[in-house]
Each structure stands twice: as structure tokens, then as C-alpha cells.
Amino acid sequence: MFGWDPPGGSGTGIKVARNRSRMRKKSHPERTPSEKLLTVKEFESHLDKLDNEKKDLIQSDISALHHFYSKHLEFPDQESLVALFAQVNCNGFTIEDEELSHLGSAIFPDVALMNHSCCPNVIVTYKGTLAEVRAVQEIGPGDEVFTSYIDLLYPTEDRNDRLRDSYFFTCECQECTTKDKDKAKVKIRKLNDPPKAEAIRDMVRYARNVIEEFRRAKHYKYILDSCGRSPARGAGELGQELNVVDVLLSKTTENGSLKVLILGHYFGHTPPSELLEICELSQEKMSSVFEDSNVYMLHMMYQAMGVCLYIQDWEGALRYGQKIIKPYSKHYPLYSLNVASMWLKLGRLYMGLENRAAGEKALRKAMAIMEVAHGKDHPYISEIKQEIESH
């Protein structure tokens, strides 16, 4: 049972309630089921901290909303919409399927009360329109409940850059304080002539830039997909979207041509084969300094695996997945959905390539994690069991 207990001098948080009466005191029956403790209008928006890029992206979201739904809905005024989008950006949840493919976004006000930690003690999963919170560590009465707002694969500096950019705070959890995993996450290749510190810094900067271009391009694709549209469109529909492209291209980097190619893929202009080549060339460049288990290498392998799946190169996707899974299991926390989804992908690839023994083993590894994260009665668990039995 969770209760609302804002820590002194900090943001809101959720602690495990010592008794049920504490929850009842904060319950408001007239609200929606997900607003017992906090309403949407009480969300923090951080409007005063938004830079011009974020403001422009919000304006693009609002333009898309008006363009596609103005005939069916009455909208609040512009100022209220800007605040609402800013609130959702800071407090919303990304809904994904069992393989972590993006399905959409949602808001669960009560769940949004949980603070972030890079050592989370709960995982949030979804069943239909419900958000479910399950413990993945022992949590005692009075302990605060922490979830993770971001992908935890990356080293401390990268995680905190992302947290500051999206949520406007710096994490001070044990993981961020000790940085114990950073050396393994950014492992340097052992060479007879070790790379100099400057070469390592340059390669880290290159890797971060490439990752950022993929993230921006995917965010743009999400804007289109959220409106039910294909990235490939007629010329008459491009007007408002060019504003988004201008925003995405506005931050120049040393990888200008790379940025255009990545964006081009999500527009439908760059063939998948070229995107795969980008991933492979990036891996080749980074491998002169980084070990294969380095998280920046893993990021590009994951992107390459995704392209292989898209073009139905099952053997290629399997090869990348086999390289990824062991370091993923080391870098991510216990019961990570990222690890579960990779085992799931591998299991389905093995099954499709008629390697039943390896496929069943991988699917059972995925299921062992998902039974904790999703619950044994979740439809995803039933589906995986059926997959195993049907083969």
C-alpha cells in the first residue's frame, strides 16, 4: 500500500504506507481512479526552464493537435495548451509492448508522484489502461518508492544530462554518487598502444552525438506517428512539419551529414540499408577505442539490430542480439525490462530460425524477469507460454 508523503525540502514522493488509514486520508472519490493523490492540473510544468527548442517542439505538437483534431474537439487557449504539454512531457509515461516497441504515451498522476533513482526499487508496467507498480527490491515500511525515468544503460554523466534536459534535476542516488559501474560501461579496448585521454574524450563526444541524432529523429517520428501519419507524405502536408525539422536540425554538430541521413530515414528518404551502414561504420570507428561491451557500442548494435529486424534479415538481427545480451545483463539492474525484451527478441528469432532449444531457453529467461515485473497473470506471460508450447 502506497501513501503520499512529500519529503521535506524536496519534490513529492511516495513512501510505503504503514497502515491503510493513511491512504484513505488522501483519497478523493470524486476524482478519476488515477488522481486519488494528485490531479493533472497539479503537475509541475517547469515552463520557466524551457529553452527555445523545447518551446518550438511544444508548438509543433500543438499545431499537429489543431490540424488533426480541431474538427472534433474544443481546445483550451494557447497558454493552457503550452502548460499542459509541458506538464505531460515532465510527468507522462511512455507505453511500450513486451519488446519495448513504442505504443504511445499516457499520464497516471498518482504514479507520477514517484521520484527517480538510478537504483529503482519498483518497476512500472501496463495492463490495458492500467499502470501497475511492482517491487523489485525489498521495501520496508516508511521507505521511499523509486522508479526510473530514463534508460539506465548509460554512464552517470549521460544519465544526469538526460535528467537535467528532460526533468530539470540531477540525481544523487547511490549509483550516481559512487559511479561504480561507469568504468565497465565505458570500457576501453586493451591495445599495445593504449589510446590517449584526448582520443577517448573525442570518441565519447562522437558517440554521444550519434546517439542524440537517433534520439531526435525518433522523437520526430513519434510526433508524426502520434497523429496517425506515415513519415512519407505528399508535398501539401509538409508545411507545419518543416518547423519540426528546423528545430531538429537547429543544433549543429560535427555529424551534420549523419544527422541528415538519420532524419532522412524517418522521413522515408534514406533506405534502411544506408542506415544499417551508418550503424556499422559508427561501430567500426568506435571499436578503435571502445570494447564491444561499451554502452556506446551496444547502442549502435541495438540500432543495427532494429534495422535488421525491419528489413527481415533475421540472421543479422540474431548476431547483433547475441552480442548485446551478455553486457546488457551486466549493465542493467536486476529485473530490467530492457534485458527481458532482448531475451524475448532472441527467443523469437531462434524459434523462427528453427533452433527450438535455444529459443525456448531464451523465452524462459525473458519470462522469469517479466513474471516479476509484469506479474504472473499478465497477458504477455500467457502469450510467451503459448509460443513455447506451440513450437
Coordinates of C-alpha atoms in Angstrom, one line a residue:
M1 CA 0.0 0.0 0.0
F2 CA 1.4 3.4 -1.0
G3 CA 0.9 6.7 0.7
W4 CA 1.8 10.2 -0.3
D5 CA 4.5 11.7 1.9
P6 CA 6.4 14.6 0.4
P7 CA 9.9 14.6 1.7
G8 CA 10.9 17.8 3.5
G9 CA 12.7 20.3 1.2
S10 CA 12.3 18.3 -2.0
G11 CA 9.8 17.2 -4.5
T12 CA 6.8 15.0 -4.0
G13 CA 7.4 11.3 -3.4
I14 CA 5.7 8.1 -2.4
K15 CA 6.6 6.0 0.6
V16 CA 5.2 2.6 1.6
A17 CA 2.3 3.3 4.0
R18 CA 2.4 1.9 7.5
N19 CA -1.3 1.5 7.6
R20 CA -4.3 1.8 5.3
S21 CA -5.9 4.8 7.0
R22 CA -3.0 7.0 5.8
M23 CA -4.0 6.3 2.2
R24 CA -7.7 6.9 2.9
K25 CA -6.9 10.4 4.2
K26 CA -5.5 11.4 0.9
S27 CA -8.2 9.7 -1.2
H28 CA -10.7 11.8 -3.2
P29 CA -13.6 9.7 -4.6
E30 CA -14.8 12.5 -6.9
R31 CA -11.5 12.3 -8.9
T32 CA -10.6 9.8 -11.6
P33 CA -9.1 6.5 -10.3
S34 CA -5.6 7.7 -11.2
E35 CA -6.0 11.1 -9.4
K36 CA -6.6 10.0 -5.8
L37 CA -3.5 11.8 -4.6
L38 CA -2.6 14.2 -7.4
T39 CA -4.6 15.9 -10.2
V40 CA -3.2 16.6 -13.7
K41 CA -3.5 20.4 -13.1
E42 CA -1.2 20.0 -10.1
F43 CA 1.6 18.6 -12.3
E44 CA 4.8 20.6 -12.4
S45 CA 5.4 22.1 -15.9
H46 CA 8.9 23.8 -15.5
L47 CA 7.7 26.3 -18.1
D48 CA 10.3 28.8 -16.8
K49 CA 13.1 26.3 -17.6
L50 CA 12.2 25.5 -21.2
D51 CA 14.7 26.6 -23.8
N52 CA 13.6 27.8 -27.3
E53 CA 14.0 24.3 -28.8
K54 CA 11.6 22.7 -26.3
K55 CA 9.1 25.6 -26.7
D56 CA 9.2 25.1 -30.5
L57 CA 8.6 21.4 -30.2
I58 CA 5.6 22.0 -28.0
Q59 CA 4.3 24.5 -30.5
S60 CA 4.7 21.8 -33.2
D61 CA 2.8 19.4 -31.0
I62 CA 0.0 21.9 -30.6
S63 CA -0.1 22.6 -34.3
A64 CA -0.4 18.9 -35.0
L65 CA -3.2 18.7 -32.5
H66 CA -5.2 21.5 -34.0
H67 CA -4.5 20.2 -37.6
F68 CA -5.9 16.7 -37.0
Y69 CA -8.4 17.1 -34.2
S70 CA -9.8 20.7 -34.5
K71 CA -13.0 19.4 -36.2
H72 CA -13.8 17.1 -33.3
L73 CA -12.6 18.9 -30.1
E74 CA -12.8 22.2 -28.4
F75 CA -9.4 23.3 -27.2
P76 CA -8.2 25.3 -24.2
D77 CA -6.4 28.6 -25.0
Q78 CA -2.8 28.6 -26.3
E79 CA -1.3 29.4 -22.9
S80 CA -3.1 26.5 -21.3
L81 CA -2.1 24.1 -24.0
V82 CA 1.6 25.0 -23.7
A83 CA 1.4 24.4 -20.0
L84 CA -0.4 21.1 -20.5
F85 CA 2.1 19.8 -23.0
A86 CA 5.0 20.9 -20.7
Q87 CA 3.3 19.1 -17.8
V88 CA 2.8 15.9 -19.8
N89 CA 6.4 16.0 -21.1
C90 CA 7.7 16.1 -17.5
N91 CA 5.2 13.7 -15.9
G92 CA 4.0 11.4 -18.7
F93 CA 4.8 7.7 -19.2
T94 CA 5.9 6.0 -22.4
I95 CA 3.8 2.9 -23.1
E96 CA 5.6 0.1 -24.7
D97 CA 4.9 -3.5 -25.6
E98 CA 6.7 -6.6 -24.4
E99 CA 9.6 -5.9 -26.8
L100 CA 9.7 -2.2 -25.8
S101 CA 8.3 -1.0 -29.1
H102 CA 6.6 2.4 -28.6
L103 CA 2.8 2.2 -28.4
G104 CA 2.1 5.7 -27.1
S105 CA 2.1 8.0 -24.1
A106 CA -0.1 8.2 -21.1
I107 CA -0.5 10.1 -17.8
F108 CA -1.0 8.4 -14.4
P109 CA -1.0 11.3 -11.9
D110 CA -0.6 9.1 -8.8
V111 CA 2.2 7.0 -10.3
A112 CA 3.9 10.2 -11.4
L113 CA 4.4 11.1 -7.7
M114 CA 7.3 8.6 -7.5
N115 CA 10.7 10.1 -7.6
H116 CA 13.6 8.9 -9.8
S117 CA 16.5 6.7 -8.8
C118 CA 19.1 5.0 -11.0
C119 CA 18.8 2.2 -8.4
P120 CA 14.9 1.8 -8.6
N121 CA 13.1 -0.4 -6.2
V122 CA 10.0 -0.7 -8.3
I123 CA 9.1 -1.1 -12.0
V124 CA 6.0 0.4 -13.7
T125 CA 4.3 -1.8 -16.3
Y126 CA 1.0 -1.6 -18.0
K127 CA -2.1 -3.8 -18.4
G128 CA -4.6 -2.3 -20.8
T129 CA -5.2 1.2 -19.5
L130 CA -3.8 0.5 -16.0
A131 CA -0.4 1.2 -14.7
E132 CA 0.9 -1.4 -12.3
V133 CA 3.8 -0.8 -9.8
R134 CA 5.8 -3.9 -8.6
A135 CA 8.7 -4.0 -6.2
V136 CA 12.0 -5.4 -7.5
Q137 CA 13.8 -4.9 -4.2
E138 CA 12.9 -5.4 -0.6
I139 CA 11.0 -2.2 0.6
G140 CA 10.3 -1.7 4.3
P141 CA 7.6 0.5 5.9
G142 CA 8.4 4.1 5.6
D143 CA 10.9 3.6 2.7
E144 CA 10.5 5.8 -0.3
V145 CA 9.4 4.1 -3.5
F146 CA 11.7 5.0 -6.5
T147 CA 11.2 4.3 -10.2
S148 CA 13.5 5.2 -13.1
Y149 CA 12.6 7.9 -15.5
I150 CA 15.2 7.1 -18.1
D151 CA 17.2 4.3 -19.8
L152 CA 19.7 3.2 -17.2
L153 CA 22.2 1.7 -19.7
Y154 CA 24.4 4.8 -19.9
P155 CA 27.1 6.1 -17.5
T156 CA 26.4 8.6 -14.8
E157 CA 27.2 11.8 -16.7
D158 CA 25.0 10.8 -19.6
R159 CA 22.1 9.8 -17.3
N160 CA 22.2 13.1 -15.5
D161 CA 22.5 15.1 -18.7
R162 CA 19.3 13.4 -19.8
L163 CA 17.6 14.0 -16.4
R164 CA 18.5 17.7 -16.5
D165 CA 17.4 18.1 -20.1
S166 CA 14.0 16.4 -19.6
Y167 CA 13.2 16.7 -15.9
F168 CA 15.4 19.5 -14.7
F169 CA 17.2 17.9 -11.8
T170 CA 20.4 16.0 -11.1
C171 CA 20.2 12.5 -9.5
E172 CA 22.0 11.9 -6.2
C173 CA 21.3 8.2 -5.8
Q174 CA 23.9 5.8 -4.7
E175 CA 24.6 4.8 -8.3
C176 CA 25.3 8.4 -9.3
T177 CA 27.3 9.1 -6.1
T178 CA 29.7 6.2 -6.4
K179 CA 29.8 5.8 -10.2
D180 CA 30.7 2.2 -9.5
K181 CA 29.5 0.9 -12.9
D182 CA 30.9 3.7 -15.1
K183 CA 34.3 2.1 -15.8
A184 CA 32.6 -1.1 -17.1
K185 CA 30.0 0.8 -19.1
V186 CA 32.6 2.9 -20.9
K187 CA 35.2 0.1 -21.2
I188 CA 38.3 1.0 -23.3
R189 CA 39.8 -1.6 -25.6
K190 CA 43.1 -3.1 -24.4
L191 CA 45.7 -2.3 -27.0
N192 CA 49.5 -2.5 -27.2
D193 CA 49.4 1.3 -27.7
P194 CA 46.6 2.5 -25.4
P195 CA 44.5 5.4 -26.6
K196 CA 45.3 8.8 -25.1
A197 CA 42.9 10.6 -22.9
E198 CA 42.1 13.1 -25.6
A199 CA 41.3 10.4 -28.1
I200 CA 38.9 8.8 -25.6
R201 CA 37.2 12.1 -24.9
D202 CA 36.8 12.7 -28.6
M203 CA 35.3 9.3 -29.2
V204 CA 32.9 9.7 -26.3
R205 CA 31.8 13.0 -27.7
Y206 CA 31.3 11.4 -31.2
A207 CA 29.3 8.6 -29.7
R208 CA 27.1 10.9 -27.7
N209 CA 26.4 13.0 -30.8
V210 CA 25.4 9.9 -32.8
I211 CA 23.1 8.7 -30.1
E212 CA 21.5 12.2 -29.8
E213 CA 20.8 12.3 -33.6
F214 CA 19.0 8.9 -33.4
R215 CA 17.0 10.1 -30.3
R216 CA 15.9 13.3 -32.1
A217 CA 14.9 11.5 -35.2
K218 CA 12.9 9.0 -33.3
H219 CA 11.2 11.8 -31.4
Y220 CA 10.2 13.5 -34.7
K221 CA 8.9 10.2 -36.0
Y222 CA 6.8 9.8 -32.8
I223 CA 5.3 13.3 -33.4
L224 CA 4.1 12.0 -36.8
D225 CA 3.0 8.6 -35.6
S226 CA 1.1 10.1 -32.7
C227 CA -1.0 11.8 -35.3
G228 CA -1.6 8.6 -37.2
R229 CA 0.6 9.5 -40.1
S230 CA 3.3 8.0 -42.2
P231 CA 6.7 9.7 -42.4
A232 CA 6.3 9.6 -46.2
R233 CA 3.7 12.3 -47.2
G234 CA 2.6 14.5 -50.1
A235 CA 4.1 17.9 -50.5
G236 CA 0.9 19.6 -49.5
E237 CA 1.2 18.2 -45.9
L238 CA 4.7 19.2 -45.2
G239 CA 4.3 22.9 -44.1
Q240 CA 3.9 22.6 -40.4
E241 CA 6.2 19.6 -40.1
L242 CA 9.1 21.6 -41.6
N243 CA 9.1 23.6 -38.5
V244 CA 9.8 20.5 -36.5
V245 CA 12.6 19.6 -38.9
D246 CA 14.1 23.1 -38.5
V247 CA 14.1 22.5 -34.7
L248 CA 15.7 19.1 -35.0
L249 CA 18.4 20.5 -37.4
S250 CA 18.9 23.7 -35.4
K251 CA 21.5 22.3 -33.1
T252 CA 24.5 21.8 -35.3
T253 CA 27.0 19.1 -34.5
E254 CA 30.2 17.7 -36.1
N255 CA 28.0 15.0 -37.6
G256 CA 25.9 17.2 -39.9
S257 CA 25.7 14.8 -42.9
L258 CA 25.0 11.9 -40.5
K259 CA 22.1 13.9 -39.0
V260 CA 20.6 14.4 -42.4
L261 CA 20.8 10.7 -43.2
I262 CA 19.2 9.6 -40.0
L263 CA 16.4 12.1 -40.3
G264 CA 16.1 11.1 -43.9
H265 CA 15.4 7.5 -42.8
Y266 CA 12.5 8.6 -40.7
F267 CA 11.2 10.8 -43.5
G268 CA 11.3 7.7 -45.7
H269 CA 14.1 9.1 -48.0
T270 CA 17.1 7.2 -46.6
P271 CA 16.9 3.4 -47.4
P272 CA 17.3 1.1 -44.4
S273 CA 20.5 -0.3 -46.0
E274 CA 22.1 3.1 -45.7
L275 CA 21.0 3.4 -42.0
L276 CA 22.5 0.0 -41.3
E277 CA 25.7 1.1 -43.0
I278 CA 25.8 4.2 -40.7
C279 CA 25.4 1.9 -37.7
E280 CA 28.2 -0.4 -38.9
L281 CA 30.6 2.5 -39.8
S282 CA 30.0 4.0 -36.4
Q283 CA 30.7 0.7 -34.7
E284 CA 33.9 0.4 -36.7
K285 CA 35.1 3.8 -35.8
M286 CA 34.3 3.4 -32.1
S287 CA 35.9 0.0 -31.9
S288 CA 39.3 1.6 -32.4
V289 CA 38.9 2.8 -28.8
F290 CA 35.9 1.0 -27.2
E291 CA 35.4 -2.6 -26.2
D292 CA 32.3 -4.3 -27.6
S293 CA 30.7 -4.3 -24.2
N294 CA 31.0 -0.5 -24.1
V295 CA 27.5 1.0 -23.9
Y296 CA 28.1 3.3 -26.9
M297 CA 29.0 0.3 -29.0
L298 CA 25.9 -1.5 -27.6
H299 CA 23.7 1.4 -28.6
M300 CA 24.8 1.2 -32.2
M301 CA 24.5 -2.6 -32.2
Y302 CA 20.9 -2.2 -30.9
Q303 CA 20.1 0.3 -33.7
A304 CA 21.6 -2.1 -36.2
M305 CA 19.6 -5.0 -34.8
G306 CA 16.5 -2.9 -35.2
V307 CA 17.2 -2.2 -38.9
C308 CA 17.9 -5.9 -39.5
L309 CA 14.5 -6.7 -38.0
Y310 CA 12.9 -4.1 -40.2
I311 CA 14.4 -5.5 -43.4
Q312 CA 13.7 -9.1 -42.2
D313 CA 17.4 -10.0 -42.0
W314 CA 16.8 -12.5 -39.2
E315 CA 20.3 -13.9 -39.1
G316 CA 21.8 -10.4 -38.9
A317 CA 19.4 -9.4 -36.1
L318 CA 20.3 -12.6 -34.2
R319 CA 24.0 -11.9 -34.5
Y320 CA 23.6 -8.5 -33.0
G321 CA 21.3 -9.7 -30.3
Q322 CA 23.8 -12.4 -29.3
K323 CA 26.5 -9.7 -28.9
I324 CA 24.2 -7.5 -26.9
I325 CA 22.6 -9.8 -24.3
K326 CA 25.5 -10.6 -22.0
P327 CA 26.7 -7.0 -21.5
Y328 CA 23.0 -5.9 -21.2
S329 CA 22.6 -8.3 -18.3
K330 CA 25.7 -6.9 -16.6
H331 CA 24.9 -3.2 -17.1
Y332 CA 21.2 -3.1 -16.4
P333 CA 19.6 -3.6 -12.9
L334 CA 18.1 -6.9 -11.9
Y335 CA 14.6 -7.5 -13.5
S336 CA 15.3 -5.0 -16.2
L337 CA 12.7 -4.8 -18.9
N338 CA 15.4 -4.0 -21.4
V339 CA 17.1 -7.3 -20.7
A340 CA 13.7 -9.2 -20.8
S341 CA 12.9 -7.6 -24.2
M342 CA 16.3 -8.7 -25.6
W343 CA 15.8 -12.3 -24.4
L344 CA 12.3 -12.2 -25.9
K345 CA 13.6 -10.9 -29.3
L346 CA 16.3 -13.6 -29.3
G347 CA 13.9 -16.3 -28.3
R348 CA 11.6 -15.4 -31.2
L349 CA 14.4 -15.2 -33.6
Y350 CA 15.7 -18.6 -32.6
M351 CA 12.3 -20.1 -32.9
G352 CA 11.8 -18.5 -36.3
L353 CA 15.1 -19.9 -37.5
E354 CA 14.1 -23.4 -36.2
N355 CA 16.5 -23.5 -33.2
R356 CA 13.9 -24.6 -30.8
A357 CA 16.1 -25.5 -27.8
A358 CA 17.9 -22.1 -27.9
G359 CA 14.5 -20.3 -28.5
E360 CA 12.8 -21.9 -25.5
K361 CA 15.8 -21.2 -23.2
A362 CA 15.7 -17.5 -24.2
L363 CA 12.0 -17.2 -23.9
R364 CA 12.1 -18.7 -20.4
K365 CA 14.8 -16.2 -19.4
A366 CA 12.6 -13.4 -20.6
M367 CA 9.6 -14.9 -18.8
A368 CA 11.5 -15.2 -15.5
I369 CA 12.1 -11.4 -15.5
M370 CA 8.6 -10.5 -16.8
E371 CA 6.8 -12.6 -14.1
V372 CA 8.4 -10.3 -11.5
A373 CA 8.0 -7.0 -13.5
H374 CA 4.5 -7.7 -15.1
G375 CA 3.1 -10.3 -12.7
K376 CA 2.4 -13.9 -13.5
D377 CA -1.1 -13.2 -14.6
H378 CA -0.2 -10.7 -17.2
P379 CA -1.3 -11.5 -20.8
Y380 CA 2.3 -11.2 -22.0
I381 CA 3.2 -14.2 -19.8
S382 CA 0.4 -16.2 -21.3
E383 CA 1.5 -15.3 -24.8
I384 CA 5.0 -16.4 -24.2
K385 CA 3.9 -19.7 -22.7
Q386 CA 1.7 -20.3 -25.8
E387 CA 4.7 -19.6 -28.0
I388 CA 6.8 -22.2 -26.2
E389 CA 4.0 -24.8 -26.3
S390 CA 3.2 -24.2 -29.9
H391 CA 6.7 -25.0 -31.0

